[in-house]
Amino acid sequence: MMIFIWVCLMLVFLTMLGTMYRVFRGPSVPDRLIALDGIGVMLISAIALISILFDTRFFIDVILLIAIMSFIGTVSFSKFIERGEIIERDHNR
Amino acid sequence: MKTNDVILQTTTKLVFFIIFLFSIHIFFAGHYTPGGGFVGGLLTTGAIILLLLAFDLKTVQKALPFNFTIMTGIGLLLALGTASGSIFFNVPFFTHAFDDFTLPLFGVTSLHTAMIFDAGVFLVVVGSAITIIQSIGGDS
């Protein structure tokens, strides 16, 4: 079982390398945005696997925190792509 | 350009409270488990930033009518006051006291003075981060 979890961890990190390539060499900005979101999901799954390996519950809060931060980052990036400014002074101007 | 982002605004109205409650949980979990004032303050800042993304500066200023600069000052005063309160009891600076109390509805709870210091850190982090965001995002 331990070897299975280590192999899963290796696969998650290899996938993270693949998406990292897409972040660096992405032809367009939305490609990089989706790749960054995917890196967030892979970080969450890697932390869950590490939490199983270490047999501790302390990483559950970290998983929720990374999910929230990744959500806010994705929302702000997509708003920047769509509208050009992230925080506007007056909404219906 | 007038855009219609109903989905983002409706989601934000719900998710803001989830993130805020999680930040309060992580703030109170601080002493024995991961968490504390700094991370809780950053999460509250994230929740307010989500409000700023979905709505605008004017609406958020109307919904949360705080002066965040004064909030930073109150937090610093709280943290330094707690830290320097220990020297009146003839113990070193930053010494913290704790004891077990029996509260109604909570049972036996260990109350620490380090938590008041953490509340100060929380207010400092929220106030300074929101001040930075407001003054960066406010020019146009």
Coordinates of N, CA and C in Angstrom, one line a residue:
Chain A
M1 N 0.8 -1.2 0.0 CA 0.0 0.0 0.0 C 0.9 1.3 0.0
M2 N 2.0 1.2 0.8 CA 2.9 2.3 0.8 C 3.5 2.6 -0.5
I3 N 3.9 1.5 -1.2 CA 4.5 1.7 -2.6 C 3.5 2.3 -3.6
F4 N 2.2 1.8 -3.4 CA 1.2 2.4 -4.3 C 1.0 3.9 -4.1
I5 N 1.1 4.3 -2.9 CA 0.9 5.8 -2.6 C 2.1 6.5 -3.1
W6 N 3.3 6.0 -2.9 CA 4.5 6.6 -3.5 C 4.5 6.8 -5.0
V7 N 4.0 5.7 -5.7 CA 3.9 5.7 -7.1 C 2.9 6.8 -7.6
C8 N 1.7 6.9 -6.8 CA 0.7 7.9 -7.1 C 1.3 9.3 -7.0
L9 N 2.2 9.5 -5.9 CA 2.8 10.8 -5.7 C 3.7 11.1 -6.8
M10 N 4.5 10.1 -7.3 CA 5.4 10.3 -8.4 C 4.6 10.7 -9.7
L11 N 3.5 10.0 -9.9 CA 2.7 10.3 -11.1 C 2.1 11.8 -11.0
V12 N 1.7 12.2 -9.8 CA 1.1 13.5 -9.6 C 2.2 14.5 -9.9
F13 N 3.4 14.3 -9.5 CA 4.5 15.3 -9.7 C 4.9 15.3 -11.2
L14 N 4.9 14.1 -11.9 CA 5.1 14.1 -13.3 C 4.1 14.9 -14.1
T15 N 2.8 14.8 -13.7 CA 1.8 15.5 -14.3 C 1.9 17.0 -14.1
M16 N 2.4 17.3 -12.8 CA 2.7 18.8 -12.5 C 3.8 19.3 -13.4
L17 N 4.8 18.5 -13.7 CA 5.8 18.9 -14.7 C 5.2 19.2 -16.0
G18 N 4.3 18.3 -16.5 CA 3.7 18.5 -17.8 C 2.9 19.8 -17.9
T19 N 2.1 20.1 -16.8 CA 1.4 21.4 -16.8 C 2.3 22.6 -16.6
M20 N 3.4 22.3 -15.9 CA 4.4 23.4 -15.8 C 5.0 23.8 -17.2
Y21 N 5.2 22.8 -18.0 CA 5.6 23.1 -19.4 C 4.6 24.0 -20.1
R22 N 3.3 23.7 -19.9 CA 2.2 24.4 -20.5 C 2.2 25.9 -20.0
V23 N 2.5 26.0 -18.7 CA 2.6 27.4 -18.1 C 3.7 28.2 -18.8
F24 N 4.9 27.6 -19.0 CA 6.0 28.3 -19.5 C 5.8 28.6 -21.0
R25 N 5.4 27.6 -21.8 CA 5.4 27.7 -23.2 C 4.0 27.8 -23.8
G26 N 3.0 28.2 -23.0 CA 1.6 28.2 -23.5 C 1.5 29.2 -24.6
P27 N 0.9 28.8 -25.7 CA 0.7 29.8 -26.8 C -0.1 31.0 -26.5
S28 N -1.1 30.8 -25.6 CA -2.0 32.0 -25.3 C -2.2 32.1 -23.8
V29 N -2.7 33.2 -23.4 CA -2.9 33.4 -22.0 C -3.9 32.4 -21.3
P30 N -5.1 32.1 -21.9 CA -6.0 31.2 -21.3 C -5.4 29.8 -21.1
D31 N -4.5 29.4 -22.0 CA -3.8 28.1 -21.7 C -3.0 28.1 -20.4
R32 N -2.3 29.2 -20.2 CA -1.5 29.3 -19.0 C -2.4 29.4 -17.7
L33 N -3.5 30.0 -17.9 CA -4.5 30.2 -16.8 C -5.0 28.8 -16.4
I34 N -5.4 28.0 -17.4 CA -6.0 26.7 -17.1 C -4.9 25.8 -16.5
A35 N -3.7 25.9 -17.0 CA -2.6 25.1 -16.5 C -2.3 25.5 -15.0
L36 N -2.4 26.7 -14.7 CA -2.2 27.1 -13.3 C -3.3 26.6 -12.4
D37 N -4.5 26.6 -12.9 CA -5.6 26.0 -12.1 C -5.4 24.5 -11.9
G38 N -4.9 23.8 -12.9 CA -4.6 22.4 -12.8 C -3.5 22.1 -11.8
I39 N -2.5 23.0 -11.8 CA -1.4 22.9 -10.8 C -1.9 23.0 -9.4
G40 N -2.9 23.9 -9.2 CA -3.6 23.9 -7.9 C -4.2 22.6 -7.5
V41 N -5.0 22.0 -8.4 CA -5.6 20.7 -8.1 C -4.6 19.7 -7.8
M42 N -3.5 19.7 -8.6 CA -2.5 18.6 -8.3 C -1.8 18.8 -7.0
L43 N -1.6 20.1 -6.6 CA -1.0 20.3 -5.3 C -1.9 19.8 -4.2
I44 N -3.3 20.0 -4.4 CA -4.2 19.5 -3.4 C -4.1 18.0 -3.3
S45 N -4.0 17.3 -4.5 CA -4.0 15.8 -4.4 C -2.7 15.3 -3.9
A46 N -1.6 16.0 -4.2 CA -0.3 15.6 -3.6 C -0.3 15.8 -2.1
I47 N -0.9 16.9 -1.6 CA -0.9 17.0 -0.1 C -1.8 16.0 0.5
A48 N -2.9 15.6 -0.2 CA -3.8 14.5 0.4 C -3.0 13.2 0.5
L49 N -2.2 12.9 -0.6 CA -1.4 11.7 -0.6 C -0.4 11.7 0.5
I50 N 0.3 12.9 0.7 CA 1.3 13.0 1.7 C 0.7 12.9 3.1
S51 N -0.6 13.4 3.2 CA -1.3 13.3 4.5 C -1.6 11.8 4.8
I52 N -1.9 11.0 3.8 CA -2.1 9.6 4.0 C -0.8 9.0 4.4
L53 N 0.3 9.4 3.8 CA 1.7 8.8 4.1 C 2.1 9.1 5.5
F54 N 1.9 10.3 5.9 CA 2.4 10.7 7.3 C 1.4 10.3 8.4
D55 N 0.2 9.9 7.9 CA -0.9 9.4 8.9 C -1.2 10.5 9.9
T56 N -1.5 11.7 9.3 CA -1.9 12.9 10.2 C -3.1 13.6 9.6
R57 N -3.8 14.4 10.4 CA -4.9 15.1 10.0 C -4.7 16.6 9.8
F58 N -3.4 17.0 10.1 CA -3.2 18.4 10.2 C -3.1 19.1 8.8
F59 N -3.0 18.3 7.7 CA -2.9 18.9 6.4 C -4.3 19.1 5.8
I60 N -5.4 18.8 6.5 CA -6.7 19.0 5.9 C -7.0 20.5 5.7
D61 N -6.6 21.2 6.8 CA -6.8 22.7 6.7 C -6.0 23.3 5.5
V62 N -4.8 22.7 5.3 CA -3.9 23.2 4.2 C -4.6 23.0 2.9
I63 N -5.2 21.8 2.7 CA -5.9 21.5 1.5 C -7.0 22.5 1.2
L64 N -7.8 22.8 2.2 CA -8.9 23.8 2.0 C -8.4 25.1 1.7
L65 N -7.3 25.5 2.4 CA -6.7 26.8 2.1 C -6.2 27.0 0.7
I66 N -5.5 25.9 0.2 CA -5.0 26.0 -1.1 C -6.1 26.0 -2.1
A67 N -7.2 25.3 -1.9 CA -8.3 25.3 -2.8 C -8.9 26.7 -2.8
I68 N -9.1 27.4 -1.7 CA -9.7 28.8 -1.7 C -8.8 29.7 -2.4
M69 N -7.4 29.7 -2.1 CA -6.5 30.6 -2.7 C -6.5 30.4 -4.3
S70 N -6.5 29.1 -4.7 CA -6.5 28.8 -6.1 C -7.8 29.3 -6.8
F71 N -8.9 29.2 -6.1 CA -10.2 29.8 -6.6 C -10.1 31.3 -6.8
I72 N -9.6 32.0 -5.8 CA -9.5 33.4 -5.9 C -8.5 33.8 -7.0
G73 N -7.4 33.1 -7.1 CA -6.5 33.4 -8.2 C -7.0 33.2 -9.6
T74 N -7.8 32.1 -9.7 CA -8.4 31.8 -11.1 C -9.4 32.9 -11.4
V75 N -10.2 33.3 -10.4 CA -11.2 34.3 -10.7 C -10.6 35.6 -11.1
S76 N -9.5 36.0 -10.4 CA -8.9 37.3 -10.7 C -8.2 37.3 -12.0
F77 N -7.5 36.2 -12.4 CA -6.9 36.1 -13.7 C -7.9 36.1 -14.8
S78 N -9.0 35.4 -14.6 CA -10.0 35.4 -15.7 C -10.7 36.7 -15.8
K79 N -10.8 37.5 -14.7 CA -11.4 38.8 -14.8 C -10.4 39.7 -15.5
F80 N -9.1 39.5 -15.3 CA -8.1 40.3 -15.9 C -8.1 40.1 -17.4
I81 N -8.3 38.8 -17.8 CA -8.3 38.5 -19.3 C -9.5 39.1 -19.9
E82 N -10.7 39.0 -19.2 CA -11.9 39.5 -19.9 C -12.0 41.0 -19.9
R83 N -11.6 41.6 -18.8 CA -12.0 43.0 -18.7 C -10.8 44.0 -18.7
G84 N -9.6 43.5 -18.4 CA -8.4 44.3 -18.4 C -8.1 45.0 -17.1
E85 N -9.0 45.2 -16.2 CA -8.7 45.7 -14.9 C -9.4 44.8 -13.9
I86 N -8.7 44.6 -12.8 CA -9.1 43.5 -11.8 C -10.1 44.1 -10.8
I87 N -9.7 45.2 -10.1 CA -10.6 45.8 -9.2 C -11.1 47.2 -9.7
E88 N -12.3 47.3 -9.9 CA -12.8 48.6 -10.5 C -13.4 49.5 -9.5
R89 N -13.4 50.8 -9.8 CA -13.9 51.7 -8.8 C -15.4 51.8 -8.7
D90 N -16.0 51.9 -9.9 CA -17.5 51.9 -10.0 C -17.9 50.9 -11.0
H91 N -18.9 50.1 -10.6 CA -19.2 48.9 -11.4 C -20.0 49.3 -12.6
N92 N -21.1 50.0 -12.5 CA -21.9 50.4 -13.6 C -21.7 51.9 -13.9
R93 N -20.6 52.1 -14.6 CA -20.2 53.5 -15.0 C -20.7 53.8 -16.4
Chain B
M1 N -17.8 49.6 -20.8 CA -18.4 48.3 -21.2 C -19.2 47.8 -20.0
K2 N -20.5 47.6 -20.2 CA -21.3 47.1 -19.1 C -21.4 45.5 -19.3
T3 N -20.9 44.8 -18.4 CA -21.0 43.3 -18.5 C -22.0 42.8 -17.4
N4 N -22.4 41.6 -17.6 CA -23.4 41.0 -16.7 C -22.8 39.8 -16.1
D5 N -22.3 39.9 -14.9 CA -21.7 38.7 -14.2 C -22.6 38.3 -13.0
V6 N -23.7 37.7 -13.3 CA -24.6 37.3 -12.3 C -24.1 36.1 -11.5
I7 N -23.4 35.2 -12.3 CA -23.0 33.9 -11.6 C -21.9 34.2 -10.6
L8 N -21.0 35.1 -11.0 CA -19.9 35.4 -10.1 C -20.4 36.1 -8.8
Q9 N -21.3 37.1 -9.0 CA -21.9 37.8 -7.9 C -22.7 36.9 -6.9
T10 N -23.5 36.0 -7.5 CA -24.3 35.1 -6.7 C -23.4 34.1 -5.9
T11 N -22.4 33.6 -6.6 CA -21.5 32.7 -5.9 C -20.7 33.4 -4.8
T12 N -20.3 34.6 -5.1 CA -19.5 35.4 -4.1 C -20.3 35.6 -2.8
K13 N -21.6 35.9 -3.0 CA -22.4 36.2 -1.8 C -22.5 34.9 -0.9
L14 N -22.4 33.7 -1.4 CA -22.4 32.5 -0.6 C -21.0 32.2 -0.1
V15 N -20.0 32.3 -1.0 CA -18.6 31.8 -0.7 C -17.9 32.7 0.2
F16 N -18.3 34.0 0.2 CA -17.7 34.9 1.2 C -17.8 34.4 2.6
F17 N -19.1 34.0 3.0 CA -19.3 33.6 4.3 C -18.6 32.3 4.7
I18 N -18.5 31.4 3.7 CA -17.7 30.1 3.9 C -16.3 30.4 4.2
I19 N -15.7 31.3 3.4 CA -14.3 31.6 3.6 C -14.1 32.3 4.9
F20 N -15.0 33.2 5.3 CA -14.9 34.0 6.5 C -15.0 33.0 7.7
L21 N -16.0 32.1 7.7 CA -16.1 31.2 8.8 C -14.9 30.3 8.9
F22 N -14.3 29.9 7.8 CA -13.1 29.0 7.8 C -11.9 29.8 8.4
S23 N -11.9 31.1 8.1 CA -10.8 31.9 8.6 C -10.9 32.0 10.2
I24 N -12.2 32.1 10.6 CA -12.4 32.2 12.1 C -12.0 30.9 12.7
H25 N -12.4 29.8 12.0 CA -12.0 28.4 12.6 C -10.5 28.3 12.7
I26 N -9.8 28.8 11.6 CA -8.3 28.6 11.6 C -7.7 29.5 12.6
F27 N -8.3 30.6 12.9 CA -7.8 31.6 13.9 C -7.9 31.0 15.3
F28 N -9.0 30.3 15.6 CA -9.1 29.7 16.9 C -8.4 28.4 17.0
A29 N -8.1 27.8 15.9 CA -7.3 26.5 16.0 C -5.9 26.7 16.2
G30 N -5.5 28.0 16.3 CA -4.1 28.4 16.2 C -3.1 27.8 17.2
H31 N -3.4 27.6 18.4 CA -2.4 27.4 19.4 C -1.7 26.0 19.3
Y32 N -2.6 25.0 19.2 CA -2.0 23.6 19.2 C -1.9 23.0 17.8
T33 N -2.7 23.4 16.9 CA -2.7 22.9 15.5 C -2.3 24.0 14.5
P34 N -2.0 23.7 13.3 CA -1.7 24.7 12.3 C -2.7 25.8 12.2
G35 N -2.3 27.0 12.1 CA -3.2 28.1 12.0 C -2.7 29.3 12.8
G36 N -3.6 30.2 13.1 CA -3.2 31.3 13.9 C -3.6 32.7 13.3
G37 N -3.2 33.7 13.9 CA -3.7 35.0 13.5 C -3.3 35.4 12.1
F38 N -2.0 35.1 11.7 CA -1.6 35.6 10.4 C -2.4 34.9 9.3
V39 N -2.5 33.6 9.3 CA -3.2 32.8 8.3 C -4.7 33.2 8.2
G40 N -5.3 33.4 9.5 CA -6.7 33.8 9.5 C -6.9 35.1 8.9
G41 N -5.9 36.1 9.2 CA -6.0 37.4 8.6 C -5.9 37.3 7.1
L42 N -5.0 36.5 6.6 CA -4.8 36.4 5.1 C -6.1 35.8 4.5
L43 N -6.7 34.9 5.2 CA -8.0 34.3 4.6 C -9.1 35.3 4.6
T44 N -9.2 36.1 5.6 CA -10.2 37.2 5.6 C -9.9 38.2 4.5
T45 N -8.6 38.5 4.3 CA -8.3 39.4 3.2 C -8.7 38.8 1.9
G46 N -8.5 37.4 1.8 CA -8.9 36.8 0.5 C -10.4 36.9 0.3
A47 N -11.2 36.7 1.4 CA -12.7 36.9 1.3 C -13.1 38.3 0.8
I48 N -12.4 39.3 1.4 CA -12.8 40.7 1.0 C -12.3 40.9 -0.4
I49 N -11.2 40.3 -0.8 CA -10.7 40.5 -2.2 C -11.7 39.9 -3.2
L50 N -12.3 38.8 -2.8 CA -13.3 38.1 -3.6 C -14.5 39.1 -3.8
L51 N -14.9 39.7 -2.7 CA -16.0 40.7 -2.8 C -15.6 41.8 -3.7
L52 N -14.3 42.3 -3.6 CA -13.9 43.4 -4.4 C -13.8 43.0 -5.9
L53 N -13.5 41.7 -6.2 CA -13.5 41.2 -7.6 C -14.9 41.2 -8.1
A54 N -15.9 40.7 -7.3 CA -17.2 40.5 -7.9 C -18.0 41.8 -8.0
F55 N -17.8 42.7 -7.0 CA -18.4 44.0 -7.0 C -17.4 45.0 -7.2
D56 N -17.5 46.2 -6.7 CA -16.5 47.2 -6.9 C -16.1 47.9 -5.6
L57 N -15.2 48.8 -5.7 CA -14.7 49.5 -4.4 C -15.8 50.2 -3.7
K58 N -16.7 50.9 -4.4 CA -17.7 51.7 -3.7 C -18.7 50.8 -3.0
T59 N -19.1 49.7 -3.6 CA -20.1 48.8 -2.9 C -19.5 48.2 -1.7
V60 N -18.2 47.8 -1.8 CA -17.6 47.1 -0.6 C -17.3 48.1 0.5
Q61 N -17.0 49.4 0.1 CA -16.8 50.4 1.1 C -18.2 50.7 1.8
K62 N -19.3 50.5 1.1 CA -20.6 50.8 1.7 C -21.0 49.6 2.6
A63 N -20.6 48.4 2.1 CA -21.0 47.2 2.9 C -20.1 47.0 4.1
L64 N -18.8 47.3 4.0 CA -18.0 47.2 5.2 C -17.4 48.5 5.6
P65 N -18.2 49.3 6.3 CA -17.8 50.7 6.6 C -16.7 50.9 7.6
F66 N -15.5 50.2 7.5 CA -14.4 50.3 8.4 C -13.4 51.2 7.8
N67 N -12.6 51.9 8.6 CA -11.4 52.5 8.2 C -10.3 51.5 8.4
F68 N -9.7 50.9 7.4 CA -8.8 49.8 7.6 C -7.4 50.3 8.1
T69 N -7.1 51.6 7.9 CA -5.9 52.1 8.5 C -5.9 52.2 10.0
I70 N -7.1 52.6 10.5 CA -7.3 52.6 12.0 C -7.4 51.2 12.5
M71 N -7.9 50.3 11.7 CA -7.9 48.9 12.1 C -6.5 48.4 12.4
T72 N -5.5 48.8 11.5 CA -4.1 48.4 11.7 C -3.6 48.9 13.0
G73 N -3.9 50.2 13.3 CA -3.5 50.8 14.5 C -4.0 50.1 15.8
I74 N -5.3 49.8 15.7 CA -5.9 49.1 16.8 C -5.3 47.7 17.1
G75 N -5.0 47.0 16.0 CA -4.3 45.7 16.1 C -2.9 45.8 16.7
L76 N -2.1 46.8 16.2 CA -0.8 47.0 16.8 C -0.9 47.3 18.3
L77 N -1.9 48.1 18.7 CA -2.0 48.5 20.1 C -2.4 47.3 20.9
L78 N -3.3 46.4 20.4 CA -3.7 45.2 21.1 C -2.5 44.3 21.3
A79 N -1.7 44.0 20.2 CA -0.6 43.1 20.3 C 0.5 43.6 21.2
L80 N 0.8 44.9 21.1 CA 1.9 45.4 21.9 C 1.4 45.5 23.4
G81 N 0.1 45.9 23.6 CA -0.4 45.9 24.9 C -0.4 44.6 25.6
T82 N -0.8 43.5 24.9 CA -0.7 42.2 25.5 C 0.7 41.8 25.8
A83 N 1.6 42.1 24.9 CA 3.0 41.7 25.1 C 3.6 42.4 26.3
S84 N 3.3 43.7 26.4 CA 3.9 44.5 27.5 C 3.2 44.4 28.8
G85 N 2.0 43.8 28.8 CA 1.2 43.7 30.0 C 1.9 42.7 31.0
S86 N 2.8 41.8 30.4 CA 3.4 40.8 31.3 C 4.5 41.5 32.2
I87 N 5.0 42.7 31.8 CA 6.1 43.2 32.6 C 5.6 43.8 33.9
F88 N 4.2 44.0 34.0 CA 3.7 44.5 35.3 C 3.6 43.4 36.3
F89 N 3.6 42.1 35.9 CA 3.6 41.0 36.8 C 4.9 40.5 37.2
N90 N 6.0 41.2 36.9 CA 7.4 40.9 37.2 C 7.8 39.6 36.5
V91 N 7.4 39.4 35.3 CA 7.9 38.3 34.4 C 8.4 38.9 33.2
P92 N 9.2 38.2 32.4 CA 9.8 38.8 31.2 C 8.8 39.2 30.2
F93 N 9.2 40.1 29.3 CA 8.4 40.6 28.2 C 7.9 39.4 27.3
F94 N 6.7 39.5 26.8 CA 6.0 38.4 26.0 C 5.7 37.1 26.7
T95 N 5.8 37.1 28.0 CA 5.3 35.9 28.7 C 3.8 35.8 28.7
H96 N 3.3 34.6 28.4 CA 1.9 34.5 28.3 C 1.3 33.6 29.4
A97 N 0.1 33.9 29.9 CA -0.5 33.2 30.9 C -1.7 32.4 30.4
F98 N -2.0 31.3 31.0 CA -3.2 30.5 30.6 C -3.7 29.7 31.8
D99 N -5.0 29.4 31.7 CA -5.6 28.6 32.7 C -6.9 28.0 32.2
D100 N -7.4 27.0 32.9 CA -8.6 26.3 32.4 C -9.8 26.9 33.1
F101 N -10.8 27.3 32.3 CA -12.0 27.9 32.9 C -13.2 27.0 32.4
T102 N -14.3 27.0 33.2 CA -15.5 26.3 32.8 C -16.5 27.3 32.3
L103 N -16.6 27.3 31.0 CA -17.6 28.3 30.4 C -18.9 27.5 30.1
P104 N -20.0 28.3 30.2 CA -21.3 27.6 29.8 C -21.2 27.4 28.3
L105 N -21.8 26.3 27.8 CA -21.9 26.0 26.4 C -20.6 25.5 25.8
F106 N -19.4 25.7 26.4 CA -18.2 25.2 25.8 C -17.6 24.2 26.7
G107 N -17.9 24.1 28.0 CA -17.3 23.1 28.9 C -16.0 23.7 29.4
V108 N -15.1 22.8 29.7 CA -13.8 23.3 30.2 C -12.9 23.7 29.0
T109 N -12.5 25.0 29.1 CA -11.8 25.6 28.0 C -10.5 26.2 28.5
S110 N -9.4 26.0 27.8 CA -8.2 26.7 28.3 C -8.0 28.0 27.5
L111 N -8.0 29.1 28.3 CA -8.0 30.4 27.7 C -6.5 30.9 27.9
H112 N -6.0 31.4 26.8 CA -4.6 31.9 26.8 C -4.6 33.4 26.5
T113 N -3.7 34.1 27.1 CA -3.5 35.5 26.7 C -2.8 35.7 25.3
A114 N -2.2 34.6 24.8 CA -1.6 34.6 23.5 C -2.6 34.8 22.4
M115 N -3.9 34.5 22.8 CA -4.9 34.7 21.7 C -5.3 36.1 21.5
I116 N -5.1 36.9 22.6 CA -5.4 38.4 22.4 C -4.3 39.0 21.4
F117 N -3.0 38.5 21.7 CA -2.0 38.9 20.8 C -2.3 38.5 19.3
D118 N -2.8 37.2 19.2 CA -3.1 36.7 17.8 C -4.3 37.6 17.2
A119 N -5.2 38.0 18.0 CA -6.3 38.9 17.5 C -5.7 40.2 17.0
G120 N -4.6 40.7 17.7 CA -4.0 41.9 17.2 C -3.3 41.7 15.9
V121 N -2.6 40.5 15.8 CA -1.9 40.2 14.5 C -3.0 40.1 13.4
F122 N -4.1 39.5 13.7 CA -5.2 39.3 12.7 C -5.6 40.7 12.2
L123 N -5.9 41.6 13.1 CA -6.3 43.0 12.7 C -5.3 43.7 11.9
V124 N -4.0 43.5 12.3 CA -2.9 44.2 11.6 C -2.8 43.7 10.1
V125 N -2.9 42.3 10.0 CA -2.8 41.7 8.6 C -4.0 42.2 7.8
V126 N -5.2 42.1 8.3 CA -6.4 42.5 7.5 C -6.3 44.0 7.1
G127 N -6.0 44.8 8.1 CA -6.0 46.2 7.8 C -4.9 46.6 6.8
S128 N -3.7 46.1 7.0 CA -2.6 46.6 6.0 C -2.8 46.0 4.7
A129 N -3.3 44.7 4.5 CA -3.4 44.1 3.2 C -4.6 44.8 2.5
I130 N -5.7 45.1 3.2 CA -6.8 45.7 2.5 C -6.5 47.2 2.1
T131 N -5.7 47.8 3.0 CA -5.2 49.2 2.6 C -4.4 49.2 1.3
I132 N -3.4 48.2 1.3 CA -2.6 48.1 0.1 C -3.5 47.9 -1.2
I133 N -4.4 46.9 -1.1 CA -5.2 46.6 -2.2 C -6.1 47.7 -2.7
Q134 N -6.7 48.4 -1.7 CA -7.5 49.6 -2.0 C -6.7 50.7 -2.7
S135 N -5.5 51.0 -2.2 CA -4.8 52.1 -2.8 C -4.1 51.7 -4.1
I136 N -3.9 50.4 -4.3 CA -3.4 50.0 -5.7 C -4.5 50.0 -6.7
G137 N -5.6 49.4 -6.3 CA -6.7 49.2 -7.2 C -7.6 50.5 -7.4
G138 N -7.3 51.5 -6.6 CA -8.2 52.6 -6.7 C -7.9 53.7 -7.7
D139 N -6.7 53.6 -8.3 CA -6.4 54.7 -9.2 C -6.8 54.4 -10.7
S140 N -7.7 55.3 -11.2 CA -8.0 55.2 -12.6 C -8.9 56.4 -12.9

